[in-house]
Amino acid sequence: MNLSIYQSHLDNTPKQYRVLRLFRPPIYIIELSNNQLIAVCYYKDGSSKRYQINADFSNRRMVITDFNKFAKALAELLKKFPRHFLWMSALASINVTETLADGLTNIEVKVITEAFFVGAVQAKRRISHSTVSYQGQIVPLEKFG
């Protein structure tokens, strides 16, 4: 089961990462909801690891109200996973599972993307590509162009 999840995410990686896909990098799948982050990292051998962080970065109207707390929570979460080779970058997918009145706004997509890269740097993890989804549906990059 984990191997098919891994392969489906690898297959959906943009073509510009074709070379990276050959190295079969780790893939982080992160669920974001009110003050909670749950991550599963899938590895090329079919294994996976799961961790959860609770932090005070949301309120009842917005899934992210504090960029710094959110980035710090992401960094703490990523640090729980073993480091991969120094030259190996990972891929990531962040799925907002919290029901929002108007869905995700353009600014929220940008905040999630930026905070994820800040958190990855703080955790000393390399992420080559990330996608943002809302309740399982990928938010197209054109949406916030």
PDB file of N, CA, C and O in Angstrom, residues 96-144:
ATOM      1  N   VAL A  96      -4.530  21.064   3.200  1.00  0.00           N
ATOM      2  CA  VAL A  96      -5.322  21.737   4.226  1.00  0.00           C
ATOM      3  C   VAL A  96      -6.627  20.963   4.364  1.00  0.00           C
ATOM      4  O   VAL A  96      -7.434  20.919   3.439  1.00  0.00           O
ATOM      5  N   THR A  97      -6.812  20.319   5.511  1.00  0.00           N
ATOM      6  CA  THR A  97      -7.999  19.487   5.730  1.00  0.00           C
ATOM      7  C   THR A  97      -9.103  20.242   6.462  1.00  0.00           C
ATOM      8  O   THR A  97     -10.241  19.792   6.473  1.00  0.00           O
ATOM      9  N   GLU A  98      -8.764  21.368   7.069  1.00  0.00           N
ATOM     10  CA  GLU A  98      -9.744  22.187   7.790  1.00  0.00           C
ATOM     11  C   GLU A  98     -10.737  22.770   6.790  1.00  0.00           C
ATOM     12  O   GLU A  98     -10.355  23.268   5.727  1.00  0.00           O
ATOM     13  N   THR A  99     -12.021  22.728   7.099  1.00  0.00           N
ATOM     14  CA  THR A  99     -13.033  23.326   6.239  1.00  0.00           C
ATOM     15  C   THR A  99     -13.025  24.841   6.447  1.00  0.00           C
ATOM     16  O   THR A  99     -13.208  25.318   7.565  1.00  0.00           O
ATOM     17  N   LEU A 100     -12.780  25.566   5.367  1.00  0.00           N
ATOM     18  CA  LEU A 100     -12.727  27.031   5.410  1.00  0.00           C
ATOM     19  C   LEU A 100     -13.934  27.587   4.659  1.00  0.00           C
ATOM     20  O   LEU A 100     -14.299  27.059   3.604  1.00  0.00           O
ATOM     21  N   ALA A 101     -14.542  28.642   5.167  1.00  0.00           N
ATOM     22  CA  ALA A 101     -15.772  29.195   4.593  1.00  0.00           C
ATOM     23  C   ALA A 101     -15.651  29.442   3.088  1.00  0.00           C
ATOM     24  O   ALA A 101     -16.541  29.101   2.321  1.00  0.00           O
ATOM     25  N   ASP A 102     -14.545  30.025   2.643  1.00  0.00           N
ATOM     26  CA  ASP A 102     -14.367  30.344   1.225  1.00  0.00           C
ATOM     27  C   ASP A 102     -13.239  29.548   0.587  1.00  0.00           C
ATOM     28  O   ASP A 102     -12.680  29.974  -0.422  1.00  0.00           O
ATOM     29  N   GLY A 103     -12.872  28.440   1.179  1.00  0.00           N
ATOM     30  CA  GLY A 103     -11.738  27.675   0.653  1.00  0.00           C
ATOM     31  C   GLY A 103     -10.439  28.397   0.960  1.00  0.00           C
ATOM     32  O   GLY A 103     -10.384  29.264   1.820  1.00  0.00           O
ATOM     33  N   LEU A 104      -9.401  28.024   0.260  1.00  0.00           N
ATOM     34  CA  LEU A 104      -8.090  28.669   0.444  1.00  0.00           C
ATOM     35  C   LEU A 104      -8.000  29.923  -0.414  1.00  0.00           C
ATOM     36  O   LEU A 104      -8.330  29.882  -1.595  1.00  0.00           O
ATOM     37  N   THR A 105      -7.517  30.994   0.171  1.00  0.00           N
ATOM     38  CA  THR A 105      -7.303  32.214  -0.601  1.00  0.00           C
ATOM     39  C   THR A 105      -5.900  32.178  -1.213  1.00  0.00           C
ATOM     40  O   THR A 105      -5.047  31.393  -0.784  1.00  0.00           O
ATOM     41  N   ASN A 106      -5.667  33.040  -2.170  1.00  0.00           N
ATOM     42  CA  ASN A 106      -4.349  33.125  -2.798  1.00  0.00           C
ATOM     43  C   ASN A 106      -3.262  33.407  -1.770  1.00  0.00           C
ATOM     44  O   ASN A 106      -2.186  32.809  -1.806  1.00  0.00           O
ATOM     45  N   ILE A 107      -3.535  34.307  -0.844  1.00  0.00           N
ATOM     46  CA  ILE A 107      -2.528  34.660   0.158  1.00  0.00           C
ATOM     47  C   ILE A 107      -2.244  33.481   1.081  1.00  0.00           C
ATOM     48  O   ILE A 107      -1.099  33.262   1.481  1.00  0.00           O
ATOM     49  N   GLU A 108      -3.259  32.699   1.415  1.00  0.00           N
ATOM     50  CA  GLU A 108      -3.039  31.532   2.273  1.00  0.00           C
ATOM     51  C   GLU A 108      -2.159  30.499   1.577  1.00  0.00           C
ATOM     52  O   GLU A 108      -1.289  29.889   2.205  1.00  0.00           O
ATOM     53  N   VAL A 109      -2.359  30.311   0.284  1.00  0.00           N
ATOM     54  CA  VAL A 109      -1.516  29.385  -0.480  1.00  0.00           C
ATOM     55  C   VAL A 109      -0.071  29.868  -0.441  1.00  0.00           C
ATOM     56  O   VAL A 109       0.856  29.087  -0.208  1.00  0.00           O
ATOM     57  N   LYS A 110       0.141  31.164  -0.643  1.00  0.00           N
ATOM     58  CA  LYS A 110       1.501  31.720  -0.598  1.00  0.00           C
ATOM     59  C   LYS A 110       2.117  31.574   0.784  1.00  0.00           C
ATOM     60  O   LYS A 110       3.285  31.232   0.916  1.00  0.00           O
ATOM     61  N   VAL A 111       1.335  31.844   1.828  1.00  0.00           N
ATOM     62  CA  VAL A 111       1.839  31.729   3.197  1.00  0.00           C
ATOM     63  C   VAL A 111       2.242  30.284   3.492  1.00  0.00           C
ATOM     64  O   VAL A 111       3.317  30.032   4.048  1.00  0.00           O
ATOM     65  N   ILE A 112       1.416  29.337   3.124  1.00  0.00           N
ATOM     66  CA  ILE A 112       1.725  27.925   3.361  1.00  0.00           C
ATOM     67  C   ILE A 112       2.997  27.534   2.625  1.00  0.00           C
ATOM     68  O   ILE A 112       3.897  26.912   3.196  1.00  0.00           O
ATOM     69  N   THR A 113       3.104  27.924   1.367  1.00  0.00           N
ATOM     70  CA  THR A 113       4.283  27.587   0.559  1.00  0.00           C
ATOM     71  C   THR A 113       5.547  28.204   1.151  1.00  0.00           C
ATOM     72  O   THR A 113       6.556  27.518   1.332  1.00  0.00           O
ATOM     73  N   GLU A 114       5.502  29.491   1.454  1.00  0.00           N
ATOM     74  CA  GLU A 114       6.670  30.173   2.009  1.00  0.00           C
ATOM     75  C   GLU A 114       7.051  29.608   3.377  1.00  0.00           C
ATOM     76  O   GLU A 114       8.224  29.379   3.656  1.00  0.00           O
ATOM     77  N   ALA A 115       6.059  29.394   4.232  1.00  0.00           N
ATOM     78  CA  ALA A 115       6.340  28.868   5.571  1.00  0.00           C
ATOM     79  C   ALA A 115       6.938  27.470   5.488  1.00  0.00           C
ATOM     80  O   ALA A 115       7.812  27.117   6.279  1.00  0.00           O
ATOM     81  N   PHE A 116       6.495  26.701   4.522  1.00  0.00           N
ATOM     82  CA  PHE A 116       7.045  25.354   4.385  1.00  0.00           C
ATOM     83  C   PHE A 116       8.530  25.412   4.033  1.00  0.00           C
ATOM     84  O   PHE A 116       9.344  24.691   4.619  1.00  0.00           O
ATOM     85  N   PHE A 117       8.902  26.279   3.116  1.00  0.00           N
ATOM     86  CA  PHE A 117      10.317  26.386   2.751  1.00  0.00           C
ATOM     87  C   PHE A 117      11.145  26.972   3.895  1.00  0.00           C
ATOM     88  O   PHE A 117      12.263  26.534   4.138  1.00  0.00           O
ATOM     89  N   VAL A 118      10.585  27.931   4.646  1.00  0.00           N
ATOM     90  CA  VAL A 118      11.284  28.471   5.811  1.00  0.00           C
ATOM     91  C   VAL A 118      11.472  27.374   6.855  1.00  0.00           C
ATOM     92  O   VAL A 118      12.562  27.191   7.402  1.00  0.00           O
ATOM     93  N   GLY A 119      10.414  26.608   7.124  1.00  0.00           N
ATOM     94  CA  GLY A 119      10.502  25.512   8.079  1.00  0.00           C
ATOM     95  C   GLY A 119      11.506  24.449   7.657  1.00  0.00           C
ATOM     96  O   GLY A 119      12.251  23.918   8.481  1.00  0.00           O
ATOM     97  N   ALA A 120      11.539  24.144   6.364  1.00  0.00           N
ATOM     98  CA  ALA A 120      12.496  23.152   5.855  1.00  0.00           C
ATOM     99  C   ALA A 120      13.930  23.626   6.058  1.00  0.00           C
ATOM    100  O   ALA A 120      14.802  22.852   6.461  1.00  0.00           O
ATOM    101  N   VAL A 121      14.190  24.894   5.812  1.00  0.00           N
ATOM    102  CA  VAL A 121      15.534  25.447   6.023  1.00  0.00           C
ATOM    103  C   VAL A 121      15.897  25.382   7.504  1.00  0.00           C
ATOM    104  O   VAL A 121      17.006  24.978   7.866  1.00  0.00           O
ATOM    105  N   GLN A 122      14.965  25.774   8.380  1.00  0.00           N
ATOM    106  CA  GLN A 122      15.214  25.722   9.816  1.00  0.00           C
ATOM    107  C   GLN A 122      15.500  24.288  10.285  1.00  0.00           C
ATOM    108  O   GLN A 122      16.297  24.069  11.186  1.00  0.00           O
ATOM    109  N   ALA A 123      14.851  23.315   9.652  1.00  0.00           N
ATOM    110  CA  ALA A 123      15.039  21.908  10.021  1.00  0.00           C
ATOM    111  C   ALA A 123      16.238  21.287   9.306  1.00  0.00           C
ATOM    112  O   ALA A 123      16.536  20.117   9.510  1.00  0.00           O
ATOM    113  N   LYS A 124      16.885  22.076   8.442  1.00  0.00           N
ATOM    114  CA  LYS A 124      18.010  21.596   7.637  1.00  0.00           C
ATOM    115  C   LYS A 124      17.607  20.414   6.752  1.00  0.00           C
ATOM    116  O   LYS A 124      18.303  19.414   6.656  1.00  0.00           O
ATOM    117  N   ARG A 125      16.445  20.573   6.098  1.00  0.00           N
ATOM    118  CA  ARG A 125      15.943  19.582   5.149  1.00  0.00           C
ATOM    119  C   ARG A 125      15.815  20.263   3.792  1.00  0.00           C
ATOM    120  O   ARG A 125      15.411  21.420   3.716  1.00  0.00           O
ATOM    121  N   ARG A 126      16.155  19.550   2.740  1.00  0.00           N
ATOM    122  CA  ARG A 126      16.057  20.113   1.384  1.00  0.00           C
ATOM    123  C   ARG A 126      14.773  19.628   0.734  1.00  0.00           C
ATOM    124  O   ARG A 126      14.543  18.428   0.625  1.00  0.00           O
ATOM    125  N   ILE A 127      13.976  20.568   0.285  1.00  0.00           N
ATOM    126  CA  ILE A 127      12.725  20.266  -0.399  1.00  0.00           C
ATOM    127  C   ILE A 127      12.811  20.901  -1.783  1.00  0.00           C
ATOM    128  O   ILE A 127      12.984  22.105  -1.914  1.00  0.00           O
ATOM    129  N   SER A 128      12.702  20.087  -2.824  1.00  0.00           N
ATOM    130  CA  SER A 128      12.801  20.603  -4.186  1.00  0.00           C
ATOM    131  C   SER A 128      11.478  21.123  -4.715  1.00  0.00           C
ATOM    132  O   SER A 128      11.439  22.087  -5.462  1.00  0.00           O
ATOM    133  N   HIS A 129      10.410  20.455  -4.344  1.00  0.00           N
ATOM    134  CA  HIS A 129       9.112  20.807  -4.915  1.00  0.00           C
ATOM    135  C   HIS A 129       8.032  20.543  -3.876  1.00  0.00           C
ATOM    136  O   HIS A 129       8.083  19.557  -3.157  1.00  0.00           O
ATOM    137  N   SER A 130       7.057  21.438  -3.802  1.00  0.00           N
ATOM    138  CA  SER A 130       5.920  21.207  -2.919  1.00  0.00           C
ATOM    139  C   SER A 130       4.637  21.622  -3.621  1.00  0.00           C
ATOM    140  O   SER A 130       4.653  22.484  -4.502  1.00  0.00           O
ATOM    141  N   THR A 131       3.558  20.978  -3.238  1.00  0.00           N
ATOM    142  CA  THR A 131       2.233  21.343  -3.734  1.00  0.00           C
ATOM    143  C   THR A 131       1.354  21.658  -2.531  1.00  0.00           C
ATOM    144  O   THR A 131       1.583  21.158  -1.431  1.00  0.00           O
ATOM    145  N   VAL A 132       0.341  22.486  -2.752  1.00  0.00           N
ATOM    146  CA  VAL A 132      -0.635  22.803  -1.719  1.00  0.00           C
ATOM    147  C   VAL A 132      -1.986  22.314  -2.217  1.00  0.00           C
ATOM    148  O   VAL A 132      -2.364  22.566  -3.360  1.00  0.00           O
ATOM    149  N   SER A 133      -2.693  21.605  -1.335  1.00  0.00           N
ATOM    150  CA  SER A 133      -4.028  21.095  -1.654  1.00  0.00           C
ATOM    151  C   SER A 133      -5.019  21.592  -0.622  1.00  0.00           C
ATOM    152  O   SER A 133      -4.649  21.874   0.520  1.00  0.00           O
ATOM    153  N   TYR A 134      -6.266  21.668  -1.046  1.00  0.00           N
ATOM    154  CA  TYR A 134      -7.344  21.978  -0.120  1.00  0.00           C
ATOM    155  C   TYR A 134      -8.315  20.811  -0.152  1.00  0.00           C
ATOM    156  O   TYR A 134      -8.900  20.520  -1.189  1.00  0.00           O
ATOM    157  N   GLN A 135      -8.428  20.114   0.956  1.00  0.00           N
ATOM    158  CA  GLN A 135      -9.275  18.940   1.109  1.00  0.00           C
ATOM    159  C   GLN A 135      -9.055  17.943  -0.035  1.00  0.00           C
ATOM    160  O   GLN A 135      -9.985  17.421  -0.626  1.00  0.00           O
ATOM    161  N   GLY A 136      -7.776  17.712  -0.334  1.00  0.00           N
ATOM    162  CA  GLY A 136      -7.392  16.703  -1.314  1.00  0.00           C
ATOM    163  C   GLY A 136      -7.279  17.178  -2.750  1.00  0.00           C
ATOM    164  O   GLY A 136      -6.763  16.461  -3.593  1.00  0.00           O
ATOM    165  N   GLN A 137      -7.733  18.378  -3.053  1.00  0.00           N
ATOM    166  CA  GLN A 137      -7.667  18.902  -4.418  1.00  0.00           C
ATOM    167  C   GLN A 137      -6.488  19.863  -4.531  1.00  0.00           C
ATOM    168  O   GLN A 137      -6.441  20.872  -3.817  1.00  0.00           O
ATOM    169  N   ILE A 138      -5.560  19.572  -5.431  1.00  0.00           N
ATOM    170  CA  ILE A 138      -4.382  20.421  -5.604  1.00  0.00           C
ATOM    171  C   ILE A 138      -4.807  21.805  -6.066  1.00  0.00           C
ATOM    172  O   ILE A 138      -5.639  21.949  -6.959  1.00  0.00           O
ATOM    173  N   VAL A 139      -4.251  22.816  -5.416  1.00  0.00           N
ATOM    174  CA  VAL A 139      -4.513  24.208  -5.804  1.00  0.00           C
ATOM    175  C   VAL A 139      -3.551  24.518  -6.941  1.00  0.00           C
ATOM    176  O   VAL A 139      -2.328  24.467  -6.755  1.00  0.00           O
ATOM    177  N   PRO A 140      -4.070  24.807  -8.142  1.00  0.00           N
ATOM    178  CA  PRO A 140      -3.175  25.064  -9.284  1.00  0.00           C
ATOM    179  C   PRO A 140      -2.291  26.274  -9.056  1.00  0.00           C
ATOM    180  O   PRO A 140      -2.705  27.267  -8.459  1.00  0.00           O
ATOM    181  N   LEU A 141      -1.067  26.188  -9.562  1.00  0.00           N
ATOM    182  CA  LEU A 141      -0.119  27.289  -9.420  1.00  0.00           C
ATOM    183  C   LEU A 141      -0.633  28.555 -10.085  1.00  0.00           C
ATOM    184  O   LEU A 141      -0.347  29.644  -9.632  1.00  0.00           O
ATOM    185  N   GLU A 142      -1.427  28.420 -11.159  1.00  0.00           N
ATOM    186  CA  GLU A 142      -1.944  29.596 -11.853  1.00  0.00           C
ATOM    187  C   GLU A 142      -2.850  30.404 -10.941  1.00  0.00           C
ATOM    188  O   GLU A 142      -3.045  31.581 -11.131  1.00  0.00           O
ATOM    189  N   LYS A 143      -3.422  29.749  -9.922  1.00  0.00           N
ATOM    190  CA  LYS A 143      -4.385  30.444  -9.056  1.00  0.00           C
ATOM    191  C   LYS A 143      -3.760  31.638  -8.367  1.00  0.00           C
ATOM    192  O   LYS A 143      -4.406  32.644  -8.131  1.00  0.00           O
ATOM    193  N   PHE A 144      -2.479  31.543  -8.014  1.00  0.00           N
ATOM    194  CA  PHE A 144      -1.882  32.665  -7.291  1.00  0.00           C
ATOM    195  C   PHE A 144      -0.785  33.344  -8.086  1.00  0.00           C
ATOM    196  O   PHE A 144       0.126  33.919  -7.559  1.00  0.00           O
TER     197      PHE A 144
END
